[in-house]
Amino acid sequence: MRKMLLSFKPEEYDKIRAGVKIFEHRRNFPNEPIMAYMYVSSPVKAVTGIVYLGKRHLLSDWREEFKNDKEAIVRIEKYQELYRYAMEID
């Protein structure tokens, strides 16, 4: 399992902690499970926890998988403007 430090905005950290956010989106991710130390940016400016990330998904694959769901396609396209991958938050 790869270990790394990931930075999160306070509102994203709160969503992960509450269990509301189930995927983490980034431009690049290794194709292996990750244990990430969670650095929360300003105003917290501290490492506040650990998150485990599982399976990596390529967003372009989701476009094909959900091609018949117009609402999903709109969300996927929005994320593709900034990100390439989503990883499951375990």
PDB file of N, CA and C in Angstrom:
ATOM      1  N   MET A   1       0.844  -1.180   0.000  1.00  0.00           N
ATOM      2  CA  MET A   1       0.000   0.000   0.000  1.00  0.00           C
ATOM      3  C   MET A   1       0.885   1.237   0.000  1.00  0.00           C
ATOM      4  N   ARG A   2       0.612   2.118  -0.923  1.00  0.00           N
ATOM      5  CA  ARG A   2       1.373   3.367  -1.016  1.00  0.00           C
ATOM      6  C   ARG A   2       0.906   4.334   0.058  1.00  0.00           C
ATOM      7  N   LYS A   3       1.848   5.104   0.605  1.00  0.00           N
ATOM      8  CA  LYS A   3       1.531   6.134   1.594  1.00  0.00           C
ATOM      9  C   LYS A   3       1.865   7.485   0.993  1.00  0.00           C
ATOM     10  N   MET A   4       1.002   8.460   1.263  1.00  0.00           N
ATOM     11  CA  MET A   4       1.245   9.805   0.753  1.00  0.00           C
ATOM     12  C   MET A   4       0.541  10.837   1.618  1.00  0.00           C
ATOM     13  N   LEU A   5       0.856  12.080   1.356  1.00  0.00           N
ATOM     14  CA  LEU A   5       0.212  13.212   2.015  1.00  0.00           C
ATOM     15  C   LEU A   5      -0.679  13.888   0.985  1.00  0.00           C
ATOM     16  N   LEU A   6      -1.960  14.061   1.318  1.00  0.00           N
ATOM     17  CA  LEU A   6      -2.890  14.756   0.430  1.00  0.00           C
ATOM     18  C   LEU A   6      -3.456  15.969   1.155  1.00  0.00           C
ATOM     19  N   SER A   7      -3.602  17.055   0.430  1.00  0.00           N
ATOM     20  CA  SER A   7      -4.156  18.280   0.986  1.00  0.00           C
ATOM     21  C   SER A   7      -5.646  18.359   0.677  1.00  0.00           C
ATOM     22  N   PHE A   8      -6.425  18.778   1.666  1.00  0.00           N
ATOM     23  CA  PHE A   8      -7.870  18.909   1.522  1.00  0.00           C
ATOM     24  C   PHE A   8      -8.318  20.266   2.032  1.00  0.00           C
ATOM     25  N   LYS A   9      -9.301  20.839   1.382  1.00  0.00           N
ATOM     26  CA  LYS A   9      -9.956  22.032   1.904  1.00  0.00           C
ATOM     27  C   LYS A   9     -10.783  21.590   3.106  1.00  0.00           C
ATOM     28  N   PRO A  10     -10.982  22.480   4.082  1.00  0.00           N
ATOM     29  CA  PRO A  10     -11.730  22.091   5.282  1.00  0.00           C
ATOM     30  C   PRO A  10     -13.116  21.508   4.989  1.00  0.00           C
ATOM     31  N   GLU A  11     -13.825  22.060   4.016  1.00  0.00           N
ATOM     32  CA  GLU A  11     -15.173  21.552   3.717  1.00  0.00           C
ATOM     33  C   GLU A  11     -15.136  20.148   3.115  1.00  0.00           C
ATOM     34  N   GLU A  12     -14.099  19.830   2.341  1.00  0.00           N
ATOM     35  CA  GLU A  12     -13.965  18.486   1.782  1.00  0.00           C
ATOM     36  C   GLU A  12     -13.582  17.488   2.877  1.00  0.00           C
ATOM     37  N   TYR A  13     -12.712  17.911   3.776  1.00  0.00           N
ATOM     38  CA  TYR A  13     -12.337  17.067   4.910  1.00  0.00           C
ATOM     39  C   TYR A  13     -13.582  16.729   5.736  1.00  0.00           C
ATOM     40  N   ASP A  14     -14.430  17.722   5.995  1.00  0.00           N
ATOM     41  CA  ASP A  14     -15.647  17.493   6.782  1.00  0.00           C
ATOM     42  C   ASP A  14     -16.579  16.492   6.096  1.00  0.00           C
ATOM     43  N   LYS A  15     -16.683  16.558   4.779  1.00  0.00           N
ATOM     44  CA  LYS A  15     -17.531  15.617   4.035  1.00  0.00           C
ATOM     45  C   LYS A  15     -16.983  14.190   4.121  1.00  0.00           C
ATOM     46  N   ILE A  16     -15.680  14.053   4.042  1.00  0.00           N
ATOM     47  CA  ILE A  16     -15.066  12.722   4.161  1.00  0.00           C
ATOM     48  C   ILE A  16     -15.288  12.185   5.570  1.00  0.00           C
ATOM     49  N   ARG A  17     -15.047  13.017   6.546  1.00  0.00           N
ATOM     50  CA  ARG A  17     -15.206  12.603   7.944  1.00  0.00           C
ATOM     51  C   ARG A  17     -16.639  12.199   8.263  1.00  0.00           C
ATOM     52  N   ALA A  18     -17.608  12.885   7.656  1.00  0.00           N
ATOM     53  CA  ALA A  18     -19.020  12.584   7.889  1.00  0.00           C
ATOM     54  C   ALA A  18     -19.504  11.375   7.076  1.00  0.00           C
ATOM     55  N   GLY A  19     -18.663  10.909   6.143  1.00  0.00           N
ATOM     56  CA  GLY A  19     -19.055   9.777   5.309  1.00  0.00           C
ATOM     57  C   GLY A  19     -19.923  10.149   4.128  1.00  0.00           C
ATOM     58  N   VAL A  20     -20.048  11.441   3.851  1.00  0.00           N
ATOM     59  CA  VAL A  20     -20.867  11.921   2.737  1.00  0.00           C
ATOM     60  C   VAL A  20     -20.116  11.788   1.413  1.00  0.00           C
ATOM     61  N   LYS A  21     -18.842  12.087   1.431  1.00  0.00           N
ATOM     62  CA  LYS A  21     -18.018  12.008   0.223  1.00  0.00           C
ATOM     63  C   LYS A  21     -17.470  10.597   0.100  1.00  0.00           C
ATOM     64  N   ILE A  22     -17.733   9.929  -1.039  1.00  0.00           N
ATOM     65  CA  ILE A  22     -17.322   8.533  -1.203  1.00  0.00           C
ATOM     66  C   ILE A  22     -16.235   8.344  -2.261  1.00  0.00           C
ATOM     67  N   PHE A  23     -15.911   9.415  -3.001  1.00  0.00           N
ATOM     68  CA  PHE A  23     -14.831   9.378  -3.992  1.00  0.00           C
ATOM     69  C   PHE A  23     -13.950  10.597  -3.821  1.00  0.00           C
ATOM     70  N   GLU A  24     -12.657  10.412  -4.000  1.00  0.00           N
ATOM     71  CA  GLU A  24     -11.712  11.529  -4.046  1.00  0.00           C
ATOM     72  C   GLU A  24     -11.253  11.674  -5.483  1.00  0.00           C
ATOM     73  N   HIS A  25     -11.369  12.882  -6.017  1.00  0.00           N
ATOM     74  CA  HIS A  25     -11.020  13.164  -7.413  1.00  0.00           C
ATOM     75  C   HIS A  25      -9.697  13.905  -7.475  1.00  0.00           C
ATOM     76  N   ARG A  26      -8.834  13.463  -8.367  1.00  0.00           N
ATOM     77  CA  ARG A  26      -7.528  14.101  -8.570  1.00  0.00           C
ATOM     78  C   ARG A  26      -7.121  13.956 -10.035  1.00  0.00           C
ATOM     79  N   ARG A  27      -6.151  14.774 -10.445  1.00  0.00           N
ATOM     80  CA  ARG A  27      -5.628  14.669 -11.817  1.00  0.00           C
ATOM     81  C   ARG A  27      -4.829  13.386 -11.997  1.00  0.00           C
ATOM     82  N   ASN A  28      -4.063  13.032 -10.973  1.00  0.00           N
ATOM     83  CA  ASN A  28      -3.222  11.833 -11.045  1.00  0.00           C
ATOM     84  C   ASN A  28      -3.350  11.039  -9.750  1.00  0.00           C
ATOM     85  N   PHE A  29      -3.392   9.734  -9.899  1.00  0.00           N
ATOM     86  CA  PHE A  29      -3.410   8.808  -8.771  1.00  0.00           C
ATOM     87  C   PHE A  29      -2.668   7.554  -9.191  1.00  0.00           C
ATOM     88  N   PRO A  30      -1.908   6.948  -8.302  1.00  0.00           N
ATOM     89  CA  PRO A  30      -1.318   5.655  -8.641  1.00  0.00           C
ATOM     90  C   PRO A  30      -2.424   4.598  -8.696  1.00  0.00           C
ATOM     91  N   ASN A  31      -2.188   3.548  -9.439  1.00  0.00           N
ATOM     92  CA  ASN A  31      -3.181   2.486  -9.581  1.00  0.00           C
ATOM     93  C   ASN A  31      -2.930   1.404  -8.528  1.00  0.00           C
ATOM     94  N   GLU A  32      -3.046   1.804  -7.281  1.00  0.00           N
ATOM     95  CA  GLU A  32      -2.870   0.895  -6.152  1.00  0.00           C
ATOM     96  C   GLU A  32      -3.533   1.544  -4.941  1.00  0.00           C
ATOM     97  N   PRO A  33      -3.871   0.753  -3.919  1.00  0.00           N
ATOM     98  CA  PRO A  33      -4.468   1.331  -2.707  1.00  0.00           C
ATOM     99  C   PRO A  33      -3.516   2.334  -2.058  1.00  0.00           C
ATOM    100  N   ILE A  34      -4.110   3.321  -1.406  1.00  0.00           N
ATOM    101  CA  ILE A  34      -3.340   4.413  -0.803  1.00  0.00           C
ATOM    102  C   ILE A  34      -3.785   4.626   0.640  1.00  0.00           C
ATOM    103  N   MET A  35      -2.814   4.836   1.501  1.00  0.00           N
ATOM    104  CA  MET A  35      -3.079   5.361   2.825  1.00  0.00           C
ATOM    105  C   MET A  35      -2.547   6.787   2.803  1.00  0.00           C
ATOM    106  N   ALA A  36      -3.437   7.752   2.968  1.00  0.00           N
ATOM    107  CA  ALA A  36      -3.027   9.152   2.854  1.00  0.00           C
ATOM    108  C   ALA A  36      -3.208   9.883   4.176  1.00  0.00           C
ATOM    109  N   TYR A  37      -2.173  10.596   4.568  1.00  0.00           N
ATOM    110  CA  TYR A  37      -2.289  11.517   5.684  1.00  0.00           C
ATOM    111  C   TYR A  37      -3.047  12.726   5.155  1.00  0.00           C
ATOM    112  N   MET A  38      -4.025  13.173   5.909  1.00  0.00           N
ATOM    113  CA  MET A  38      -4.893  14.263   5.459  1.00  0.00           C
ATOM    114  C   MET A  38      -4.416  15.592   6.040  1.00  0.00           C
ATOM    115  N   TYR A  39      -3.874  16.428   5.157  1.00  0.00           N
ATOM    116  CA  TYR A  39      -3.510  17.788   5.547  1.00  0.00           C
ATOM    117  C   TYR A  39      -4.690  18.679   5.208  1.00  0.00           C
ATOM    118  N   VAL A  40      -5.213  19.385   6.188  1.00  0.00           N
ATOM    119  CA  VAL A  40      -6.329  20.304   5.967  1.00  0.00           C
ATOM    120  C   VAL A  40      -5.761  21.706   5.863  1.00  0.00           C
ATOM    121  N   SER A  41      -6.086  22.362   4.746  1.00  0.00           N
ATOM    122  CA  SER A  41      -5.526  23.679   4.463  1.00  0.00           C
ATOM    123  C   SER A  41      -6.147  24.767   5.359  1.00  0.00           C
ATOM    124  N   SER A  42      -5.790  25.984   5.103  1.00  0.00           N
ATOM    125  CA  SER A  42      -6.186  27.152   5.883  1.00  0.00           C
ATOM    126  C   SER A  42      -7.698  27.181   6.110  1.00  0.00           C
ATOM    127  N   PRO A  43      -8.155  27.479   7.257  1.00  0.00           N
ATOM    128  CA  PRO A  43      -7.447  28.021   8.425  1.00  0.00           C
ATOM    129  C   PRO A  43      -6.885  26.963   9.371  1.00  0.00           C
ATOM    130  N   VAL A  44      -7.117  25.667   9.119  1.00  0.00           N
ATOM    131  CA  VAL A  44      -6.666  24.610  10.025  1.00  0.00           C
ATOM    132  C   VAL A  44      -5.146  24.446   9.967  1.00  0.00           C
ATOM    133  N   LYS A  45      -4.619  24.258   8.763  1.00  0.00           N
ATOM    134  CA  LYS A  45      -3.182  24.109   8.528  1.00  0.00           C
ATOM    135  C   LYS A  45      -2.547  23.033   9.410  1.00  0.00           C
ATOM    136  N   ALA A  46      -3.103  21.801   9.304  1.00  0.00           N
ATOM    137  CA  ALA A  46      -2.579  20.707  10.125  1.00  0.00           C
ATOM    138  C   ALA A  46      -2.927  19.367   9.490  1.00  0.00           C
ATOM    139  N   VAL A  47      -2.131  18.356   9.828  1.00  0.00           N
ATOM    140  CA  VAL A  47      -2.469  16.981   9.469  1.00  0.00           C
ATOM    141  C   VAL A  47      -3.493  16.535  10.508  1.00  0.00           C
ATOM    142  N   THR A  48      -4.668  16.124  10.030  1.00  0.00           N
ATOM    143  CA  THR A  48      -5.777  15.876  10.958  1.00  0.00           C
ATOM    144  C   THR A  48      -6.274  14.438  10.964  1.00  0.00           C
ATOM    145  N   GLY A  49      -5.773  13.609  10.067  1.00  0.00           N
ATOM    146  CA  GLY A  49      -6.251  12.238  10.045  1.00  0.00           C
ATOM    147  C   GLY A  49      -5.629  11.436   8.925  1.00  0.00           C
ATOM    148  N   ILE A  50      -6.187  10.254   8.741  1.00  0.00           N
ATOM    149  CA  ILE A  50      -5.738   9.331   7.700  1.00  0.00           C
ATOM    150  C   ILE A  50      -6.962   8.889   6.918  1.00  0.00           C
ATOM    151  N   VAL A  51      -6.816   8.770   5.602  1.00  0.00           N
ATOM    152  CA  VAL A  51      -7.887   8.256   4.755  1.00  0.00           C
ATOM    153  C   VAL A  51      -7.312   7.127   3.904  1.00  0.00           C
ATOM    154  N   TYR A  52      -8.118   6.102   3.716  1.00  0.00           N
ATOM    155  CA  TYR A  52      -7.718   4.975   2.872  1.00  0.00           C
ATOM    156  C   TYR A  52      -8.482   5.054   1.561  1.00  0.00           C
ATOM    157  N   LEU A  53      -7.743   4.994   0.467  1.00  0.00           N
ATOM    158  CA  LEU A  53      -8.331   5.062  -0.867  1.00  0.00           C
ATOM    159  C   LEU A  53      -8.124   3.723  -1.553  1.00  0.00           C
ATOM    160  N   GLY A  54      -9.195   3.213  -2.145  1.00  0.00           N
ATOM    161  CA  GLY A  54      -9.152   1.894  -2.757  1.00  0.00           C
ATOM    162  C   GLY A  54      -9.028   1.934  -4.262  1.00  0.00           C
ATOM    163  N   LYS A  55     -10.037   1.429  -4.926  1.00  0.00           N
ATOM    164  CA  LYS A  55     -10.002   1.259  -6.370  1.00  0.00           C
ATOM    165  C   LYS A  55      -9.980   2.606  -7.102  1.00  0.00           C
ATOM    166  N   ARG A  56      -9.128   2.677  -8.128  1.00  0.00           N
ATOM    167  CA  ARG A  56      -9.030   3.874  -8.967  1.00  0.00           C
ATOM    168  C   ARG A  56      -9.952   3.712 -10.163  1.00  0.00           C
ATOM    169  N   HIS A  57     -10.688   4.785 -10.492  1.00  0.00           N
ATOM    170  CA  HIS A  57     -11.595   4.803 -11.643  1.00  0.00           C
ATOM    171  C   HIS A  57     -11.178   5.915 -12.600  1.00  0.00           C
ATOM    172  N   LEU A  58     -11.145   5.614 -13.861  1.00  0.00           N
ATOM    173  CA  LEU A  58     -10.887   6.606 -14.896  1.00  0.00           C
ATOM    174  C   LEU A  58     -12.226   7.244 -15.256  1.00  0.00           C
ATOM    175  N   LEU A  59     -12.328   8.564 -15.154  1.00  0.00           N
ATOM    176  CA  LEU A  59     -13.607   9.230 -15.390  1.00  0.00           C
ATOM    177  C   LEU A  59     -14.127   9.006 -16.804  1.00  0.00           C
ATOM    178  N   SER A  60     -13.241   8.872 -17.767  1.00  0.00           N
ATOM    179  CA  SER A  60     -13.699   8.622 -19.144  1.00  0.00           C
ATOM    180  C   SER A  60     -14.399   7.268 -19.257  1.00  0.00           C
ATOM    181  N   ASP A  61     -14.010   6.300 -18.428  1.00  0.00           N
ATOM    182  CA  ASP A  61     -14.711   5.014 -18.408  1.00  0.00           C
ATOM    183  C   ASP A  61     -16.127   5.173 -17.881  1.00  0.00           C
ATOM    184  N   TRP A  62     -16.303   6.066 -16.905  1.00  0.00           N
ATOM    185  CA  TRP A  62     -17.645   6.305 -16.364  1.00  0.00           C
ATOM    186  C   TRP A  62     -18.564   6.927 -17.405  1.00  0.00           C
ATOM    187  N   ARG A  63     -17.996   7.763 -18.263  1.00  0.00           N
ATOM    188  CA  ARG A  63     -18.838   8.357 -19.336  1.00  0.00           C
ATOM    189  C   ARG A  63     -19.467   7.267 -20.174  1.00  0.00           C
ATOM    190  N   GLU A  64     -18.715   6.225 -20.483  1.00  0.00           N
ATOM    191  CA  GLU A  64     -19.250   5.107 -21.259  1.00  0.00           C
ATOM    192  C   GLU A  64     -20.227   4.283 -20.430  1.00  0.00           C
ATOM    193  N   GLU A  65     -19.856   4.002 -19.203  1.00  0.00           N
ATOM    194  CA  GLU A  65     -20.687   3.171 -18.335  1.00  0.00           C
ATOM    195  C   GLU A  65     -22.054   3.806 -18.047  1.00  0.00           C
ATOM    196  N   PHE A  66     -22.086   5.117 -17.888  1.00  0.00           N
ATOM    197  CA  PHE A  66     -23.322   5.814 -17.530  1.00  0.00           C
ATOM    198  C   PHE A  66     -23.880   6.650 -18.684  1.00  0.00           C
ATOM    199  N   LYS A  67     -23.578   6.265 -19.916  1.00  0.00           N
ATOM    200  CA  LYS A  67     -23.966   7.057 -21.087  1.00  0.00           C
ATOM    201  C   LYS A  67     -25.472   7.283 -21.208  1.00  0.00           C
ATOM    202  N   ASN A  68     -26.293   6.445 -20.605  1.00  0.00           N
ATOM    203  CA  ASN A  68     -27.747   6.595 -20.691  1.00  0.00           C
ATOM    204  C   ASN A  68     -28.338   7.419 -19.549  1.00  0.00           C
ATOM    205  N   ASP A  69     -27.498   7.877 -18.643  1.00  0.00           N
ATOM    206  CA  ASP A  69     -27.945   8.692 -17.510  1.00  0.00           C
ATOM    207  C   ASP A  69     -27.451  10.124 -17.725  1.00  0.00           C
ATOM    208  N   LYS A  70     -28.329  10.968 -18.252  1.00  0.00           N
ATOM    209  CA  LYS A  70     -27.917  12.329 -18.622  1.00  0.00           C
ATOM    210  C   LYS A  70     -27.420  13.138 -17.428  1.00  0.00           C
ATOM    211  N   GLU A  71     -28.043  12.977 -16.276  1.00  0.00           N
ATOM    212  CA  GLU A  71     -27.600  13.713 -15.088  1.00  0.00           C
ATOM    213  C   GLU A  71     -26.193  13.283 -14.672  1.00  0.00           C
ATOM    214  N   ALA A  72     -25.928  11.998 -14.736  1.00  0.00           N
ATOM    215  CA  ALA A  72     -24.600  11.499 -14.387  1.00  0.00           C
ATOM    216  C   ALA A  72     -23.559  12.023 -15.370  1.00  0.00           C
ATOM    217  N   ILE A  73     -23.891  12.044 -16.643  1.00  0.00           N
ATOM    218  CA  ILE A  73     -22.949  12.527 -17.662  1.00  0.00           C
ATOM    219  C   ILE A  73     -22.598  13.988 -17.418  1.00  0.00           C
ATOM    220  N   VAL A  74     -23.576  14.803 -17.039  1.00  0.00           N
ATOM    221  CA  VAL A  74     -23.307  16.219 -16.747  1.00  0.00           C
ATOM    222  C   VAL A  74     -22.318  16.330 -15.585  1.00  0.00           C
ATOM    223  N   ARG A  75     -22.523  15.539 -14.519  1.00  0.00           N
ATOM    224  CA  ARG A  75     -21.617  15.581 -13.375  1.00  0.00           C
ATOM    225  C   ARG A  75     -20.223  15.087 -13.757  1.00  0.00           C
ATOM    226  N   ILE A  76     -20.161  14.010 -14.524  1.00  0.00           N
ATOM    227  CA  ILE A  76     -18.871  13.463 -14.944  1.00  0.00           C
ATOM    228  C   ILE A  76     -18.111  14.480 -15.787  1.00  0.00           C
ATOM    229  N   GLU A  77     -18.799  15.104 -16.738  1.00  0.00           N
ATOM    230  CA  GLU A  77     -18.138  16.108 -17.590  1.00  0.00           C
ATOM    231  C   GLU A  77     -17.624  17.282 -16.767  1.00  0.00           C
ATOM    232  N   LYS A  78     -18.377  17.682 -15.750  1.00  0.00           N
ATOM    233  CA  LYS A  78     -17.925  18.772 -14.884  1.00  0.00           C
ATOM    234  C   LYS A  78     -16.623  18.383 -14.179  1.00  0.00           C
ATOM    235  N   TYR A  79     -16.574  17.167 -13.642  1.00  0.00           N
ATOM    236  CA  TYR A  79     -15.362  16.713 -12.967  1.00  0.00           C
ATOM    237  C   TYR A  79     -14.200  16.555 -13.944  1.00  0.00           C
ATOM    238  N   GLN A  80     -14.484  16.138 -15.182  1.00  0.00           N
ATOM    239  CA  GLN A  80     -13.410  15.943 -16.157  1.00  0.00           C
ATOM    240  C   GLN A  80     -12.728  17.244 -16.549  1.00  0.00           C
ATOM    241  N   GLU A  81     -13.355  18.377 -16.296  1.00  0.00           N
ATOM    242  CA  GLU A  81     -12.705  19.658 -16.581  1.00  0.00           C
ATOM    243  C   GLU A  81     -11.458  19.839 -15.717  1.00  0.00           C
ATOM    244  N   LEU A  82     -11.467  19.240 -14.531  1.00  0.00           N
ATOM    245  CA  LEU A  82     -10.350  19.401 -13.591  1.00  0.00           C
ATOM    246  C   LEU A  82      -9.614  18.111 -13.254  1.00  0.00           C
ATOM    247  N   TYR A  83     -10.319  16.988 -13.332  1.00  0.00           N
ATOM    248  CA  TYR A  83      -9.764  15.732 -12.833  1.00  0.00           C
ATOM    249  C   TYR A  83      -9.800  14.642 -13.892  1.00  0.00           C
ATOM    250  N   ARG A  84      -8.963  13.635 -13.663  1.00  0.00           N
ATOM    251  CA  ARG A  84      -8.923  12.472 -14.563  1.00  0.00           C
ATOM    252  C   ARG A  84      -9.391  11.193 -13.868  1.00  0.00           C
ATOM    253  N   TYR A  85      -9.156  11.134 -12.548  1.00  0.00           N
ATOM    254  CA  TYR A  85      -9.434   9.919 -11.792  1.00  0.00           C
ATOM    255  C   TYR A  85     -10.325  10.193 -10.577  1.00  0.00           C
ATOM    256  N   ALA A  86     -10.989   9.125 -10.146  1.00  0.00           N
ATOM    257  CA  ALA A  86     -11.683   9.103  -8.861  1.00  0.00           C
ATOM    258  C   ALA A  86     -11.235   7.839  -8.146  1.00  0.00           C
ATOM    259  N   MET A  87     -10.986   7.985  -6.850  1.00  0.00           N
ATOM    260  CA  MET A  87     -10.633   6.797  -6.059  1.00  0.00           C
ATOM    261  C   MET A  87     -11.671   6.636  -4.960  1.00  0.00           C
ATOM    262  N   GLU A  88     -12.050   5.376  -4.730  1.00  0.00           N
ATOM    263  CA  GLU A  88     -13.027   5.078  -3.704  1.00  0.00           C
ATOM    264  C   GLU A  88     -12.443   5.353  -2.328  1.00  0.00           C
ATOM    265  N   ILE A  89     -13.206   6.050  -1.508  1.00  0.00           N
ATOM    266  CA  ILE A  89     -12.803   6.294  -0.129  1.00  0.00           C
ATOM    267  C   ILE A  89     -13.287   5.117   0.696  1.00  0.00           C
ATOM    268  N   ASP A  90     -12.322   4.388   1.242  1.00  0.00           N
ATOM    269  CA  ASP A  90     -12.671   3.223   2.070  1.00  0.00           C
ATOM    270  C   ASP A  90     -12.878   3.651   3.502  1.00  0.00           C
TER     271      ASP A  90
END
